[in-house]
Amino acid sequence: MKTKEQFSITYFLTRPFFFGIIYSQIFGLSETDSIISCLLGTIIGLFIIFLISKMDYSDKKFKTIQIFFYLFLFILAISSIETYASSFLLTKTPKIIIIIPAIMLVSYANQKDMSVIKKCAFIFAIISIFSTIIICLLLSNYLNIQNILPFFSHKPLNILKSAMIFGVMSASPNILLKDENIPLKNHLIFYLITTIINTTIAFLTLAILTPDVAKIYSYPEYMVLKRIRIFEFIENIENLSVLIWYFDYFFLLVYIFKKMQEIIKKRVIFFIIIIMTTLLTTFFIANDFYITIWIYKYSSIIISTFLILFISTLKHK
Amino acid sequence: MKKILLIFIILFLTGCYDYMEINDLGFITAIGIDYEEDTYKATFEILDDSDDIQKIKSESKTISNLFDNISLIISKVPDYHHLKTVIISKSVAQNHLKELTDFLIRSPEIRNEFLLVVCEGTSPLELFKKDSKESIGEKIAKLIKTSKNQTNISYDRSFEDILEKILNKKMEATASVITLENDEITLKGIGLFKGYNYKYFLDTKKSSLLNILNKENTNYSIFIENMETKIYESNVKYDFKENTVTININAKAKIIENTTQMDLKDNKNYLIIEKKLNKVLENDLNDLINNLKDNNIDAINLNDRQYKKTRKNRNNYLKNADIKINIDTKINWKGSIFQIDEN
Amino acid sequence: MNNYIKRIKNEFASSPDLVIKKININLLHKVYVIFLDTLSSQDKINDYILKKLVNINLIFNIENILPGGNVVKLKKYDEIEYYLYNGFTIVIDNKNIYAVETRADIVRSISTNETEPSIKGPKSAFVENFQINIGLIKKRIKNHHLKIKNITIGRISNINVGILYIDNIAKKELIETVYQKLESVDIDLINDSADLYPYLTKKSIFPTLIYTERPDRCADALASGKIVIICDESPNAIILPAFLVDFLHPYSDRYNKSVNINLTKIIRLICFFLSIMVPAFYISIINYNQEAIPTSLIINFATQRSDIPFPAVIECFMMLIICEILRESDLRFPTKYGSSVSVLGALLIGEAAVSAGLVTPIMIIITAFTYISSLIFTDIEIGNAIRTYRFIFLIISAMFGLYGFMITFIFFILNLCDTKSFDFFYTFPISPFDNSYFKDVFFKLKNNLRSKYLTKNITKEKL
């Protein structure tokens, strides 16, 4: 049972930044070669996880860097939730009212024990994998492999850039799992399975919408779901299928809260920091497109600098 | 702690910004757009909870005002999720398609699975004049879909497919064309685009041949000297070498009507019939390709196909290439009888 | 001796059923027989005591004269009250106090069970007597490893409560914690085993103990490592620890064919979720995300809704509350008063409400569907828990649409995973995943072992 729970939490912590941030950037940079950049990105991600397992937590400098890193992940997650919910599901509600129930739910879950959250993660992992399999089967009717050929027809620099984006953004939240003592071999296998699922989703979106069309959308993995049609009667179920991506954000936020509370020991200061950052993101970052697009574009570079700072604390053995 | 939660819950009761009653919505199923004398004119077909289907007109100089002016007349909030067809006139298709596509793709409420249809001969606004209980959007969509088995002269793909072909610089887009004949909506053929501009449409024979070459449905009837046959299944392959293209077609045919003196119990006669079929088909295909070459429209997407196989970026491929056609048909259906004898 | 009689007469002054009989054996020797008329049976007193004491002139040791299986010698005066009220007869003889068991059978006979009916399988149910209940269980487990621990609870009531377990199967820590919790109970009066509920569980919406009337279910639970608590004067036994799957499937599944019953189990599982979520899903689709409804239905819904003055949320609340009122009145009303109540209820939810222009037909279908699917579960506690969550789902998705539906779904599963029944996780066969309990209860498949989570002795048949 322990391995099953560890699989489900790695599954949820590698997935969150795919929706809205990774896919659109990869499709824009390397159009038909996105599959190759995904495969290269998994290799980079596996290497990053190997480095994470060698890190040492006992440095004091490490803790201050950790707080800023978790705050940045928190800002990115909250702005992502707000833009996605307010562009598809609830178009007229102000963003502050969208984010308040999410924060309340996460702080309620924060009071529970870690073992409860892991049991919860296992159930949600079953639901999520089952629904992605059904959606992939329903979409496979519209596949056209001619849309992806030919391979290796774009600049190698773009392919490498998109591979870096893929690897860094998907492997970096795994730093939150340092205390779980997952053995290295299992961790690598779990990460590999999750990225295989995500590359099949990228493959399907590219093969159904051609790369030219997928380039112009800002949420291509959502636009693909509009093509599902069952029995010529059930259609337009994209708003239901998109809710699966929310579970990843929930678990990411719960883990961020837990780890930050271990470092900042007093509850009052912790709540003040959380409330100030949510107000900051909703009123200054999410409502102003200038800053939002800047953050999305350069998020991978900021996260990779944090990773380099972490890796510099490696003890030489 | 619980009192703070109660205060927060009271705050929520001021919400419900997106709450919409279902009988306040008007569902738009078809739109017809025309451009005359510097203004856009449109008719919208709206289904709602009353018994009639309402047809609302609006005019404006810009596209967004065109869609917003519905609210001056009707008291329902427009809902575009059930849009079935958009019918554009020839003048819009020739000059203003780019603005229209940008507007339609950018709004998230419009699901891009509708059909784009060009109306020749009359303005699309006249299609909506009849007082009928049938919605025109659904009628056109079903007409295009169900005619595939008998006369294969329409292009049954959604707007997103047309957009793919426009955005890809190596392909050219096609769309179905309709007219109004004797007060009935009839299909006319396939219209050809070059980039965002509409050029002309092919007649029925050439449209079904174009469907065969593009690997869509196959349904083409051939008449040879007192015998009528029909090709119902085909397999098309393209071979590319330096500036020459060979198109290999394997087809299956059926005999529909036979009043010749040929004895269909003798198997040598089938070879004779097949040879004649191949010749007629080759002539017809060469006609189509010459037509496309003269107008310089790459409707069979040769440029894109050769790029995917040979990775060479070529412009004006259709004009400079040498095209050969090899056809191999086999008859494997002749019906319940051999022949009607006169003796 | 006279002191004892005076004290007894003072304490039991206004109970007219106390009988004190004085027997003179010889001039110097007197024997007093004291009993409560309402709790003892006259036949047994005559047979065991009175017939033997008359016609005797000399007694050396009264214990050898009194027949009867259960004769206890009392040491203190204070124990007299306990034994008198349990139906014993007190014999006082020269400062020796003896208590002889002559209990009257004020109990109904064993009948068929009413709350968990079954077509196949045994039909006997527990009654309000401690000895008969334990006898019904012991007839099914004829093994010396079955042990019982006795506790008396209640200052005024002094009711006997027994904890049953099988020695080499159940976990020792579990037995110790249950025993300590029941020992620390200090209240006036308990009437039924349901009064022990607050001492054995923590606060939660879902029920964490099983109440059952069937002795075969208790025997099966004992054999898989669980503990049974039986309370005197109560026809229900408590089985702990309990998990969610135990409430979803009735016990009589065990006596049916496994291939057919697996399909019914899948239907029940789907109905559990549908009965909670369907009204909220309908409201969020009708009011917030209308694109998910197919074109052919949407005009239909719009025409239905145009005649109704209320918004859809208020309609939904009204219908659900009316159905709750119907269900309550159905439970309380005795069947002999006639069936006109059901006719009145059917009028409210039916054609009359639609033609009066108050509700749409689709809302009636949805409420009827939710109630039919919630009636599959026979346990009342599960029905109440489903109702609580149904209202929470409805309120939040009426404010936020599909986004609120998803948030409440996460909250629901988080609460499910958080409830614990004696430190065992409530979502047991799925979330701490266990192969053998899954095959036993969740689906009916071939299974050879007991589950490792509940016991260490896992072999039960020849492999």
Coordinates of N, CA and C in Angstrom, one line a residue, chain C residues 320-457:
Chain C
L320 N -37.3 18.6 -2.5 CA -36.5 17.8 -1.6 C -37.1 17.8 -0.2
I321 N -37.5 19.0 0.3 CA -38.0 19.1 1.7 C -39.4 18.4 1.8
I322 N -40.2 18.5 0.7 CA -41.5 17.8 0.7 C -41.3 16.3 0.8
C323 N -40.3 15.8 0.1 CA -40.0 14.4 0.1 C -39.5 13.9 1.5
E324 N -38.7 14.8 2.2 CA -38.3 14.5 3.5 C -39.5 14.4 4.5
I325 N -40.4 15.3 4.3 CA -41.6 15.3 5.2 C -42.4 14.0 4.9
L326 N -42.5 13.7 3.7 CA -43.3 12.4 3.3 C -42.6 11.2 4.0
R327 N -41.3 11.2 4.0 CA -40.6 10.0 4.5 C -40.8 9.9 6.0
E328 N -40.7 11.1 6.7 CA -40.9 11.1 8.1 C -42.3 10.6 8.5
S329 N -43.3 11.2 7.8 CA -44.6 10.8 8.2 C -44.9 9.3 7.9
D330 N -44.2 8.8 6.9 CA -44.3 7.4 6.6 C -43.8 6.5 7.7
L331 N -42.7 6.9 8.3 CA -42.1 6.1 9.3 C -42.9 6.1 10.6
R332 N -43.5 7.3 10.9 CA -44.1 7.4 12.2 C -45.5 6.9 12.2
F333 N -46.2 7.0 11.1 CA -47.6 6.7 11.1 C -47.8 5.2 11.2
P334 N -48.7 4.7 12.1 CA -49.0 3.3 12.2 C -49.8 2.8 11.0
T335 N -49.6 1.6 10.5 CA -50.2 1.2 9.2 C -51.7 1.0 9.4
K336 N -52.2 0.8 10.7 CA -53.6 0.5 10.8 C -54.5 1.7 10.6
Y337 N -53.9 2.9 10.6 CA -54.8 4.0 10.4 C -55.2 4.3 9.0
G338 N -54.8 3.5 8.1 CA -55.3 3.6 6.7 C -54.2 4.1 5.8
S339 N -54.5 4.1 4.5 CA -53.4 4.4 3.5 C -53.8 5.7 2.8
S340 N -54.6 6.5 3.4 CA -54.9 7.8 2.8 C -53.7 8.8 2.8
V341 N -52.8 8.5 3.7 CA -51.6 9.4 3.8 C -50.8 9.3 2.5
S342 N -50.7 8.1 2.0 CA -49.8 7.9 0.8 C -50.5 8.6 -0.4
V343 N -51.9 8.6 -0.4 CA -52.6 9.2 -1.5 C -52.3 10.7 -1.5
L344 N -52.4 11.3 -0.2 CA -52.2 12.7 -0.1 C -50.7 13.1 -0.6
G345 N -49.8 12.2 -0.2 CA -48.4 12.5 -0.6 C -48.2 12.4 -2.1
A346 N -48.9 11.4 -2.7 CA -48.7 11.3 -4.1 C -49.3 12.5 -4.9
L347 N -50.3 13.1 -4.3 CA -50.9 14.3 -4.9 C -49.9 15.4 -5.0
L348 N -49.2 15.6 -3.9 CA -48.2 16.7 -3.8 C -47.2 16.5 -4.9
I349 N -46.6 15.3 -5.0 CA -45.6 15.1 -6.0 C -46.2 14.4 -7.1
G350 N -46.8 15.0 -8.0 CA -47.5 14.3 -9.1 C -48.1 15.3 -10.0
E351 N -49.2 14.8 -10.7 CA -49.8 15.6 -11.7 C -50.4 16.9 -11.2
A352 N -50.9 16.9 -10.0 CA -51.6 18.1 -9.5 C -50.6 19.2 -9.4
A353 N -49.4 18.9 -8.9 CA -48.4 20.0 -8.7 C -48.0 20.6 -10.1
V354 N -47.9 19.7 -11.1 CA -47.5 20.2 -12.4 C -48.6 21.0 -13.0
S355 N -49.8 20.5 -12.9 CA -50.9 21.3 -13.6 C -51.2 22.6 -12.8
A356 N -50.8 22.7 -11.5 CA -51.0 23.9 -10.8 C -50.0 24.9 -11.2
G357 N -48.9 24.5 -11.9 CA -47.9 25.5 -12.3 C -46.9 25.7 -11.3
L358 N -46.6 24.8 -10.4 CA -45.6 25.0 -9.4 C -44.3 24.4 -9.6
V359 N -44.3 23.2 -10.3 CA -43.0 22.5 -10.5 C -43.0 22.0 -11.9
T360 N -41.8 21.8 -12.5 CA -41.7 21.2 -13.8 C -41.6 19.7 -13.7
P361 N -42.1 19.0 -14.7 CA -42.0 17.5 -14.7 C -40.6 17.0 -14.5
I362 N -39.6 17.7 -15.1 CA -38.3 17.1 -15.0 C -37.8 17.1 -13.5
M363 N -38.2 18.1 -12.8 CA -37.8 18.2 -11.4 C -38.4 17.1 -10.6
I364 N -39.7 16.7 -10.9 CA -40.3 15.6 -10.2 C -39.5 14.3 -10.5
I365 N -39.1 14.1 -11.8 CA -38.4 12.9 -12.1 C -37.1 12.8 -11.3
I366 N -36.4 14.0 -11.2 CA -35.1 13.9 -10.6 C -35.2 13.7 -9.1
T367 N -36.2 14.3 -8.4 CA -36.4 14.0 -7.0 C -36.8 12.6 -6.8
A368 N -37.7 12.0 -7.6 CA -38.1 10.7 -7.4 C -36.9 9.7 -7.6
F369 N -36.1 10.0 -8.6 CA -34.9 9.2 -8.8 C -34.0 9.2 -7.7
T370 N -33.7 10.4 -7.1 CA -32.8 10.4 -5.9 C -33.4 9.7 -4.8
Y371 N -34.7 9.7 -4.5 CA -35.2 9.0 -3.4 C -35.2 7.5 -3.6
I372 N -35.5 7.1 -4.8 CA -35.5 5.7 -5.0 C -34.1 5.1 -4.8
S373 N -33.1 5.8 -5.3 CA -31.8 5.3 -5.2 C -31.3 5.3 -3.7
S374 N -31.9 6.3 -2.9 CA -31.4 6.3 -1.5 C -32.1 5.3 -0.7
L375 N -33.3 4.7 -1.2 CA -34.0 3.7 -0.4 C -33.4 2.3 -0.6
I376 N -32.4 2.2 -1.4 CA -31.7 0.9 -1.5 C -31.0 0.6 -0.2
F377 N -30.5 1.6 0.5 CA -29.7 1.3 1.7 C -30.6 1.3 2.9
T378 N -30.6 0.1 3.6 CA -31.6 -0.1 4.6 C -31.3 0.6 5.9
D379 N -30.0 0.9 6.1 CA -29.6 1.5 7.4 C -30.1 3.0 7.4
I380 N -30.7 3.4 8.5 CA -31.2 4.7 8.6 C -30.1 5.8 8.6
E381 N -29.0 5.4 9.3 CA -27.9 6.3 9.5 C -27.3 6.7 8.1
I382 N -27.1 5.7 7.3 CA -26.6 6.1 5.9 C -27.5 7.0 5.2
G383 N -28.8 6.7 5.3 CA -29.8 7.6 4.6 C -29.7 9.0 5.1
N384 N -29.5 9.2 6.4 CA -29.3 10.6 7.0 C -28.1 11.2 6.5
A385 N -27.0 10.4 6.4 CA -25.7 11.0 6.0 C -25.8 11.4 4.5
I386 N -26.4 10.6 3.7 CA -26.6 11.0 2.3 C -27.4 12.2 2.2
R387 N -28.4 12.4 3.0 CA -29.2 13.6 2.9 C -28.4 14.9 3.3
T388 N -27.6 14.8 4.3 CA -26.7 15.9 4.7 C -25.9 16.3 3.5
Y389 N -25.2 15.4 2.9 CA -24.3 15.7 1.8 C -25.0 16.2 0.6
R390 N -26.2 15.7 0.4 CA -27.0 16.1 -0.8 C -27.3 17.6 -0.7
F391 N -27.6 18.1 0.5 CA -27.9 19.5 0.7 C -26.7 20.4 0.6
I392 N -25.6 19.9 1.1 CA -24.3 20.7 1.0 C -24.0 20.8 -0.5
F393 N -24.0 19.7 -1.3 CA -23.7 19.8 -2.7 C -24.7 20.8 -3.4
L394 N -25.9 20.7 -3.0 CA -26.9 21.6 -3.7 C -26.6 23.0 -3.5
I395 N -26.3 23.4 -2.2 CA -26.1 24.8 -1.9 C -24.9 25.4 -2.6
I396 N -23.8 24.6 -2.6 CA -22.6 25.2 -3.1 C -22.6 25.2 -4.6
S397 N -23.3 24.2 -5.3 CA -23.3 24.2 -6.7 C -24.3 25.2 -7.2
A398 N -25.3 25.6 -6.4 CA -26.2 26.6 -6.8 C -25.5 28.0 -6.8
M399 N -24.4 28.1 -6.1 CA -23.7 29.4 -6.1 C -22.6 29.5 -7.1
F400 N -21.9 28.3 -7.4 CA -20.7 28.4 -8.2 C -20.8 27.5 -9.5
G401 N -21.8 26.7 -9.7 CA -21.9 25.9 -10.9 C -21.0 24.7 -10.8
L402 N -20.4 24.3 -11.9 CA -19.6 23.1 -12.0 C -18.4 23.2 -11.1
Y403 N -17.8 24.4 -11.0 CA -16.7 24.6 -10.2 C -16.9 24.3 -8.7
G404 N -18.1 24.7 -8.2 CA -18.5 24.5 -6.9 C -18.8 23.0 -6.7
F405 N -19.3 22.3 -7.7 CA -19.6 20.9 -7.7 C -18.3 20.1 -7.4
M406 N -17.2 20.6 -8.1 CA -16.0 19.9 -8.0 C -15.3 20.1 -6.6
I407 N -15.5 21.3 -6.1 CA -14.9 21.6 -4.8 C -15.6 20.8 -3.7
T408 N -17.0 20.7 -3.8 CA -17.7 19.9 -2.8 C -17.4 18.4 -3.0
F409 N -17.0 18.0 -4.2 CA -16.7 16.6 -4.4 C -15.4 16.3 -3.6
I410 N -14.4 17.2 -3.7 CA -13.1 17.0 -3.0 C -13.4 17.0 -1.5
F411 N -14.2 17.9 -1.1 CA -14.5 18.0 0.4 C -15.2 16.7 0.8
F412 N -16.1 16.1 0.0 CA -16.8 14.9 0.4 C -15.9 13.7 0.6
I413 N -15.0 13.6 -0.4 CA -14.1 12.4 -0.3 C -13.0 12.6 0.8
L414 N -12.7 13.9 1.0 CA -11.7 14.2 2.1 C -12.4 13.8 3.5
N415 N -13.7 14.1 3.6 CA -14.3 13.8 4.9 C -14.5 12.3 5.0
L416 N -14.8 11.6 3.9 CA -14.9 10.1 3.9 C -13.6 9.5 4.4
C417 N -12.5 10.0 3.8 CA -11.2 9.4 4.2 C -10.8 9.8 5.6
D418 N -11.4 10.8 6.2 CA -11.0 11.3 7.5 C -11.7 10.5 8.6
T419 N -12.9 10.0 8.4 CA -13.6 9.3 9.5 C -12.8 8.0 9.8
K420 N -12.8 7.7 11.0 CA -12.1 6.5 11.4 C -13.0 5.8 12.4
S421 N -12.9 4.5 12.3 CA -13.7 3.7 13.3 C -12.7 2.9 14.1
F422 N -12.5 3.4 15.3 CA -11.5 2.8 16.2 C -10.1 2.7 15.5
D423 N -9.6 3.8 15.0 CA -8.3 3.9 14.4 C -8.1 3.0 13.2
F424 N -9.2 2.5 12.6 CA -9.2 1.9 11.3 C -9.8 2.8 10.3
F425 N -9.2 3.0 9.1 CA -9.7 3.9 8.1 C -11.0 3.5 7.6
Y426 N -11.9 4.5 7.3 CA -13.3 4.1 7.0 C -13.4 3.6 5.6
T427 N -12.5 4.1 4.6 CA -12.6 3.7 3.3 C -11.7 2.5 3.1
F428 N -11.9 1.5 4.0 CA -10.9 0.4 4.1 C -10.5 -0.4 2.9
P429 N -11.4 -1.1 2.2 CA -10.8 -2.0 1.2 C -10.2 -1.2 0.0
I430 N -10.5 0.1 -0.1 CA -10.0 0.8 -1.3 C -8.8 1.6 -0.9
S431 N -8.9 2.4 0.1 CA -7.7 3.2 0.3 C -6.6 2.6 1.0
P432 N -6.6 2.0 2.2 CA -5.6 1.1 2.5 C -6.0 -0.2 1.7
F433 N -5.4 -0.5 0.6 CA -6.0 -1.5 -0.3 C -5.7 -2.9 0.2
D434 N -6.8 -3.7 0.4 CA -6.6 -5.0 0.9 C -7.3 -6.0 0.0
N435 N -6.6 -7.0 -0.4 CA -7.2 -7.9 -1.4 C -8.3 -8.8 -0.9
S436 N -8.1 -9.3 0.3 CA -9.1 -10.3 0.7 C -10.4 -9.7 1.2
Y437 N -10.3 -8.6 1.9 CA -11.6 -8.0 2.3 C -12.4 -7.4 1.1
F438 N -11.6 -6.9 0.1 CA -12.2 -6.5 -1.1 C -13.0 -7.6 -1.8
K439 N -12.3 -8.8 -1.9 CA -13.0 -9.9 -2.5 C -14.2 -10.4 -1.7
D440 N -14.1 -10.2 -0.4 CA -15.2 -10.8 0.4 C -16.5 -9.9 0.4
V441 N -16.3 -8.6 0.6 CA -17.4 -7.7 0.8 C -17.7 -6.8 -0.3
F442 N -16.7 -6.3 -1.0 CA -17.0 -5.3 -2.0 C -17.5 -6.0 -3.2
F443 N -16.8 -7.1 -3.7 CA -17.4 -7.9 -4.7 C -17.4 -9.3 -4.1
K444 N -18.1 -10.2 -4.7 CA -18.1 -11.6 -4.2 C -17.3 -12.5 -5.1
L445 N -16.0 -12.6 -4.7 CA -15.1 -13.4 -5.5 C -14.5 -14.5 -4.6
K446 N -13.7 -15.4 -5.2 CA -13.2 -16.5 -4.4 C -12.1 -16.0 -3.5
N447 N -12.2 -16.3 -2.2 CA -11.2 -15.7 -1.2 C -10.9 -16.8 -0.2
N448 N -9.6 -16.9 0.1 CA -9.2 -18.0 1.0 C -8.6 -17.5 2.3
L449 N -8.4 -16.2 2.4 CA -7.7 -15.7 3.6 C -8.5 -14.6 4.3
R450 N -8.2 -14.4 5.6 CA -8.7 -13.3 6.3 C -7.9 -12.1 6.0
S451 N -8.4 -10.9 6.3 CA -7.6 -9.7 5.9 C -6.5 -9.4 6.9
K452 N -5.4 -8.9 6.4 CA -4.3 -8.6 7.3 C -4.5 -7.4 8.2
Y453 N -5.3 -6.5 7.8 CA -5.5 -5.3 8.5 C -6.2 -5.6 9.8
L454 N -7.1 -6.6 9.9 CA -7.9 -6.8 11.1 C -7.3 -7.9 12.0
T455 N -6.5 -8.8 11.4 CA -6.0 -9.9 12.3 C -4.7 -10.4 11.8
K456 N -4.0 -11.1 12.6 CA -2.7 -11.7 12.2 C -2.9 -13.2 11.8
N457 N -4.0 -13.8 12.2 CA -4.2 -15.2 11.9 C -5.0 -15.3 10.6

